[in-house]
Coordinates of C-alpha atoms in Angstrom, one line a residue:
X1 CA -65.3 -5.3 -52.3
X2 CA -63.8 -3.5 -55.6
X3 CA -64.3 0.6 -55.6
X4 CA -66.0 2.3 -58.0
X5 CA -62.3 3.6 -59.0
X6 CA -61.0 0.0 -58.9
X7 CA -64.1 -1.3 -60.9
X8 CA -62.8 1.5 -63.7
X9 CA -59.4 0.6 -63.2
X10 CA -60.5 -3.1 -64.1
X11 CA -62.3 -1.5 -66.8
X12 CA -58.6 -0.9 -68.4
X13 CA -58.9 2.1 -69.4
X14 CA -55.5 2.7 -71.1
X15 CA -56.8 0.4 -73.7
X16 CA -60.1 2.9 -74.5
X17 CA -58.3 4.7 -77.5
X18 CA -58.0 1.2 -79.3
X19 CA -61.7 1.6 -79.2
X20 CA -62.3 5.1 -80.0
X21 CA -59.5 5.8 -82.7
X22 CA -61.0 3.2 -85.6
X23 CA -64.3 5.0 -85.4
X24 CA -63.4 7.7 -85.7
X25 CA -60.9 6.9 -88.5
X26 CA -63.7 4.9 -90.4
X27 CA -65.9 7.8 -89.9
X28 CA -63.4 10.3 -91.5
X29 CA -62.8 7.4 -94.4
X30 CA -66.8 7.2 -94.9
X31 CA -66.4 11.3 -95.4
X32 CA -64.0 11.5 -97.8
X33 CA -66.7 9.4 -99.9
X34 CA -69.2 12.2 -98.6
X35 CA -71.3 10.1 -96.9
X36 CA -70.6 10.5 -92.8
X37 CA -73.6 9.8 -90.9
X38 CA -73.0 10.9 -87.2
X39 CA -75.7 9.1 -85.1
X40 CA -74.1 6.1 -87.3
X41 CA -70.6 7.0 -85.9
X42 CA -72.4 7.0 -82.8
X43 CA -73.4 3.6 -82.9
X44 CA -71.0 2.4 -83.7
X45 CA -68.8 4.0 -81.1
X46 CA -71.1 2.1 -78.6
X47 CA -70.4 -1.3 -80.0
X48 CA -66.5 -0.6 -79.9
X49 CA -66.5 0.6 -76.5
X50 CA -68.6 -1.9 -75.0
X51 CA -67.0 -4.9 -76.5
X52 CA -63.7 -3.4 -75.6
X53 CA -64.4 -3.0 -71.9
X54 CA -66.8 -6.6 -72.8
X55 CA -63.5 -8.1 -73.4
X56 CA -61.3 -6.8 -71.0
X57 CA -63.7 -8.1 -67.9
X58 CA -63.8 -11.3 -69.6
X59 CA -59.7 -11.6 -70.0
X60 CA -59.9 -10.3 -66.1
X61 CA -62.7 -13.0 -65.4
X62 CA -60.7 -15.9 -67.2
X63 CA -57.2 -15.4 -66.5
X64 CA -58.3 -14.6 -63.0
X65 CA -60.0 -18.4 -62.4
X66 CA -56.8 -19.8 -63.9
X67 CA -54.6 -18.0 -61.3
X68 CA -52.5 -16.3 -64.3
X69 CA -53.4 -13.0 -62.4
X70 CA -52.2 -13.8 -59.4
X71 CA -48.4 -12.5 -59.7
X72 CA -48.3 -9.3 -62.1
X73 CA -46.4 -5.6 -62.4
X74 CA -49.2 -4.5 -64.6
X75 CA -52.3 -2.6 -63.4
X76 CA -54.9 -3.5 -61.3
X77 CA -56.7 -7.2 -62.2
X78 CA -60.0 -7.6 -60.3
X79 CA -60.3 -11.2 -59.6
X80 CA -56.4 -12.1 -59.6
X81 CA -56.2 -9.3 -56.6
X82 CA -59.5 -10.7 -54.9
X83 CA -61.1 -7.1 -55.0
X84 CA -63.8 -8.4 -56.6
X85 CA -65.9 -12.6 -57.3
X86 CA -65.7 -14.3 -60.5
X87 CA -69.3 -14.2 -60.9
X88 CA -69.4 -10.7 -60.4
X89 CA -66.6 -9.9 -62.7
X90 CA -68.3 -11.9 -65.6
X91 CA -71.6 -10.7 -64.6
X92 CA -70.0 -7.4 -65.8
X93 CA -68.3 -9.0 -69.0
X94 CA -71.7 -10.4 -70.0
X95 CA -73.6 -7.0 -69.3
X96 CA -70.5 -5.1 -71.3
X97 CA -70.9 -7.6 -74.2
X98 CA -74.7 -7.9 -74.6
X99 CA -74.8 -3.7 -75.0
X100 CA -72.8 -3.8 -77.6
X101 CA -74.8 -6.2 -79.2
X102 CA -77.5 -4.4 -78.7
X103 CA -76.3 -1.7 -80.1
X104 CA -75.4 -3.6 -83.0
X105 CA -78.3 -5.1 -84.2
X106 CA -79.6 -1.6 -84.4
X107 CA -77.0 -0.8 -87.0
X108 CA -76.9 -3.7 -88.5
X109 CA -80.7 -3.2 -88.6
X110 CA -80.3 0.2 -90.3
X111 CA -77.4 -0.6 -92.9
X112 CA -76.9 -4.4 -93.9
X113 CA -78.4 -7.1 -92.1
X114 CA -75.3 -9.6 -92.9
X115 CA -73.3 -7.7 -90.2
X116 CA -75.2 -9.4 -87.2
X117 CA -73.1 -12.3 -88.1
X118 CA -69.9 -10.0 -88.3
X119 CA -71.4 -9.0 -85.0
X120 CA -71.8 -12.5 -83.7
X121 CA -68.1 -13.5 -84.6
X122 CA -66.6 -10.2 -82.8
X123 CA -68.1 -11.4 -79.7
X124 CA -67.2 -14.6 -79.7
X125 CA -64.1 -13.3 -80.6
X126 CA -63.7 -11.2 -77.0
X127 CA -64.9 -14.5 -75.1
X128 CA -62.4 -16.7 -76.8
X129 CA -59.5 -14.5 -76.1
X130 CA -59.0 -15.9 -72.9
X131 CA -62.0 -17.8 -72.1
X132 CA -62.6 -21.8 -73.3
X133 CA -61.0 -24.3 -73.3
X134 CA -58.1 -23.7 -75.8
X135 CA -58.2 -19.4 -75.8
X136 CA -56.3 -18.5 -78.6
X137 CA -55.3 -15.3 -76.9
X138 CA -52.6 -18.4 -74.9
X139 CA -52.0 -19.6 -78.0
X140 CA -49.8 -16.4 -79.6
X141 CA -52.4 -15.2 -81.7
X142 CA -54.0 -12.5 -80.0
X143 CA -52.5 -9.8 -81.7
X144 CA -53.5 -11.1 -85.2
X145 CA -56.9 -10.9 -83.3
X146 CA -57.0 -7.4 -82.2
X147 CA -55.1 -6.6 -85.7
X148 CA -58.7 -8.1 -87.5
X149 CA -61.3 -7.3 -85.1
X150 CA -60.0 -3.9 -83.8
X151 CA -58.5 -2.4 -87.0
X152 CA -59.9 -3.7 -90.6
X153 CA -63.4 -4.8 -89.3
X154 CA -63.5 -1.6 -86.9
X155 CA -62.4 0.7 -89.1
X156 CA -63.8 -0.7 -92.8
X157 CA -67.4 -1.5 -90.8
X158 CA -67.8 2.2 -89.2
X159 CA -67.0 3.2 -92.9
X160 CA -69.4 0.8 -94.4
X161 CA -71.8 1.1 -92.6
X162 CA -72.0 4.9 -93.2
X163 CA -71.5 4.7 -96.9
X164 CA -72.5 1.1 -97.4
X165 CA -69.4 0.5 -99.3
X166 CA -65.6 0.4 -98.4
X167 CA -62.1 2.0 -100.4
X168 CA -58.5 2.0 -100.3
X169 CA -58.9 5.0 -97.7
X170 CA -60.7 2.7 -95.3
X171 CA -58.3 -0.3 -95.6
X172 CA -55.1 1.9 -95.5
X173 CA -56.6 3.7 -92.3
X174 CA -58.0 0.1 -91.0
X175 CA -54.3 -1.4 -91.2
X176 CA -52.9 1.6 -89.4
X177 CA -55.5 1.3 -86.5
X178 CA -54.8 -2.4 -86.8
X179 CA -51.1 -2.1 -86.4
X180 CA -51.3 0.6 -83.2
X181 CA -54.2 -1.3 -81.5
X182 CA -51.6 -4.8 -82.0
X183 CA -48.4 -2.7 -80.8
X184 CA -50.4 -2.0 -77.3
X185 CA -51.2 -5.8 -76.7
X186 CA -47.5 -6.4 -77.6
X187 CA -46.1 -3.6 -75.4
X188 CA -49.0 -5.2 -73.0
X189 CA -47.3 -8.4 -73.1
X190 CA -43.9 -7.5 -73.6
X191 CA -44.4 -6.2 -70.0
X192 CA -46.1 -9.4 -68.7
X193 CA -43.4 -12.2 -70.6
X194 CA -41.7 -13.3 -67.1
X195 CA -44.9 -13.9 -65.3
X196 CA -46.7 -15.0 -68.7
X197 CA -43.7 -18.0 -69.2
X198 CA -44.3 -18.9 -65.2
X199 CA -48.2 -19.5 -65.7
X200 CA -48.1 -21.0 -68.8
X201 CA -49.7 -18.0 -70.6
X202 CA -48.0 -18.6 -74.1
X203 CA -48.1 -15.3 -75.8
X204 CA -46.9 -14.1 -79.1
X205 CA -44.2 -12.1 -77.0
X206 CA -43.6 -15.2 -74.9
X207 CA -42.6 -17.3 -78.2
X208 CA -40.8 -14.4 -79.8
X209 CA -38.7 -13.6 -76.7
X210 CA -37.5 -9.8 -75.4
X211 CA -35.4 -8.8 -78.3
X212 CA -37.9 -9.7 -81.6
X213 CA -40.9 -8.3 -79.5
X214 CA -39.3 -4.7 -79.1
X215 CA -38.3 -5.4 -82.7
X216 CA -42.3 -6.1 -83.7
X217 CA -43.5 -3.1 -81.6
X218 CA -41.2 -0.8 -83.6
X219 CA -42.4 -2.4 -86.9
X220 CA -46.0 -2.2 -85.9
X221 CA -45.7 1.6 -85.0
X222 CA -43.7 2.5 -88.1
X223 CA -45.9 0.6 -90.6
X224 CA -48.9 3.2 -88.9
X225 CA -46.7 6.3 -89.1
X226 CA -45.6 5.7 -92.6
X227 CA -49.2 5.4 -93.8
X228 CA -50.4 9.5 -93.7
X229 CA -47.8 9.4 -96.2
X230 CA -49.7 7.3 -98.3
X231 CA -53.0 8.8 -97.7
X232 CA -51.8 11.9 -99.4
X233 CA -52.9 10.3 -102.5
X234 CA -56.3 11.1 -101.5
X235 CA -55.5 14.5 -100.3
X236 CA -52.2 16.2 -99.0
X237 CA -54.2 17.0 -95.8
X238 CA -53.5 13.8 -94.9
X239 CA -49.5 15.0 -93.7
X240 CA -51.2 16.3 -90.7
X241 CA -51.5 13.0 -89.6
X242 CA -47.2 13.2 -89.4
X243 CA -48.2 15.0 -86.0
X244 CA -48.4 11.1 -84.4
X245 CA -44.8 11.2 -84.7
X246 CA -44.7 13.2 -81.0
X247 CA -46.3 10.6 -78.8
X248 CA -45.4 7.4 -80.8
X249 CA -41.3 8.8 -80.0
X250 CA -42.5 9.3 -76.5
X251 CA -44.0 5.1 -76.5
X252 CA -41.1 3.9 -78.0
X253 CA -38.6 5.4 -75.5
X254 CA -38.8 2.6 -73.6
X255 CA -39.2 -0.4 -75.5
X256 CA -36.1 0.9 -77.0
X257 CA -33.9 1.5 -73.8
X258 CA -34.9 -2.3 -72.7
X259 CA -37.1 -0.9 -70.0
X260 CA -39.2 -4.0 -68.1
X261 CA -42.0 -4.5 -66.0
X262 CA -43.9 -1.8 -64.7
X263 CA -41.4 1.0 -66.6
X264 CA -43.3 -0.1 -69.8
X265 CA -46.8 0.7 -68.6
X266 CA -46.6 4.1 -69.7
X267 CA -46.1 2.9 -73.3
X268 CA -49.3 1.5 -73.2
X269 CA -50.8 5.1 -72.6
X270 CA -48.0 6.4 -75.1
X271 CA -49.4 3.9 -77.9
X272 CA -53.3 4.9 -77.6
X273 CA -52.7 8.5 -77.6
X274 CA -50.8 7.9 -81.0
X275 CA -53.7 5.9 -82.1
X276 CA -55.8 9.0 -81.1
X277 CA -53.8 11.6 -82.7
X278 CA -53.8 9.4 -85.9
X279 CA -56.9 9.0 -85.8
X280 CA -58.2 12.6 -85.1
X281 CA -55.5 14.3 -87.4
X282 CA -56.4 12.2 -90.5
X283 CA -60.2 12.0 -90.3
X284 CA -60.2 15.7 -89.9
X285 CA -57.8 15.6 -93.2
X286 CA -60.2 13.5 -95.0
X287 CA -63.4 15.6 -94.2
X288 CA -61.5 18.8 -95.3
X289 CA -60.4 16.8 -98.5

């Protein structure tokens, strides 16, 4: 029987910021039009957080049945380490996913009514990750996937749905968060490419090999870094965001030295906190401006 703890663990909640971060950078975007609404943000914060954690009980539940679980240097997995059933692993996927479209509808309901199908596409989106027959997630895509779910429409919905329109703010903030929140799933399975190969678990890491992975992490991370530059088009607050630099250094450390296995968890951390730094930095940029 999983602990409370372990439930969290399982929860993942090194991946959290990849959550948190586009909201709040489609919330500062939405500003800088002068039309935040908080209890909006708010909202929409719920449906990013609970598919997020939707998502990662359902990758838990799925690769767990398969046995791709079973042998890993990552952290904790509940069904691969037999802490805790299938059932009730996706009885905690289902519950994780069905609040956040709850909370959906209910700001769908209060801004556009076309985003319950947005809605209905990001959720099949965090089932078919790993779950189905053919999950794309084994088929190399999954960071294009977390690239479009958890950075353009993340970012450019929390905005639109505020202002009930969308700029070149949003979409320059929405491909930042969509570069940081790819770079952790490619530090993620960077970490994870020995026991990945052995499963059968064809990731985007697996087909690229070591080398070009570290190489797309760097990219991924610069593209983001590079972008507060750009942002200073819209106001020169928008340096602030240059402050990332600190913790994305500290993530790339290792990719960079060739570190492996459980010596690259820590860059998952490393990654989010840039995400939230980015994130916090430049929306506070773009109300000031």
């Amino acid at each position: 029987m999983a602990s409370f703890a372990q439930w969290i663990e399982g929860a993942r909640p090194r991946t959290l910021p990849n959550a948190v971060a586009p909201v709040l950078a489609g919330t500062g975007a939405a500003a800088w039009m002068g039309s935040a609404v908080w209890w909006k943000a708010l909202l929409a914060l719920a449906v990013s957080l609970a598919l997020i954690i939707g998502v990662n009980y359902a990758n838990d539940y799925s690769d767990g049945i398969r046995g791709t679980d079973d042998v890993r240097s990552g952290p904790l997995r509940l069904v691969g380490s037999k802490l805790a059933s299938p059932r009730a692993v996706l009885t905690a996927a289902v519950v994780s996913l069905v609040v956040g479209a709850v909370a959906g509808l209910a700001l769908a309901a209060v801004s556009a009514p076309w985003l319950i199908a947005v809605g209905a596409v990001c959720i099949a989106g965090a089932w078919l990750y790993t779950g189905g027959k053919k999950p794309y997630g084994y088929l190399g895509l999954g960071e294009v996937a977390v690239f479009i779910f958890f950075g353009l429409v993340a970012v450019l919905g929390t905005q639109y749905t505020q202002a009930l329109r969308i700029d070149w703010v949003g979409l320059v903030a929405a491909v930042a968060m969509g570069s940081l929140s790819s770079a952790v799933l490619v530090a993620n399975n960077l970490r994870d490419i020995p026991t990945d190969t052995e499963s059968g678990k064809i990731t985007l890491a697996v087909r690229l090999g070591d080398a070009r992975t570290r190489r797309l992490y760097q990219l991924l991370v610069g593209v983001a870094l590079v972008l507060p530059l750009v942002l200073m088009a819209a106001t020169p607050w928008c340096a602030v965001g240059l402050l990332a630099v600190a913790p994305a250094v500290r993530a790339l450390r290792p990719v960079r030295n060739g570190s492996t296995g459980a010596q690259l968890i820590p860059v998952l951390r490393d990654t989010g906190l840039t995400m939230l730094v980015w994130a916090v930095t430049v929306s506070a940029a773009l109300f000031l401006g």
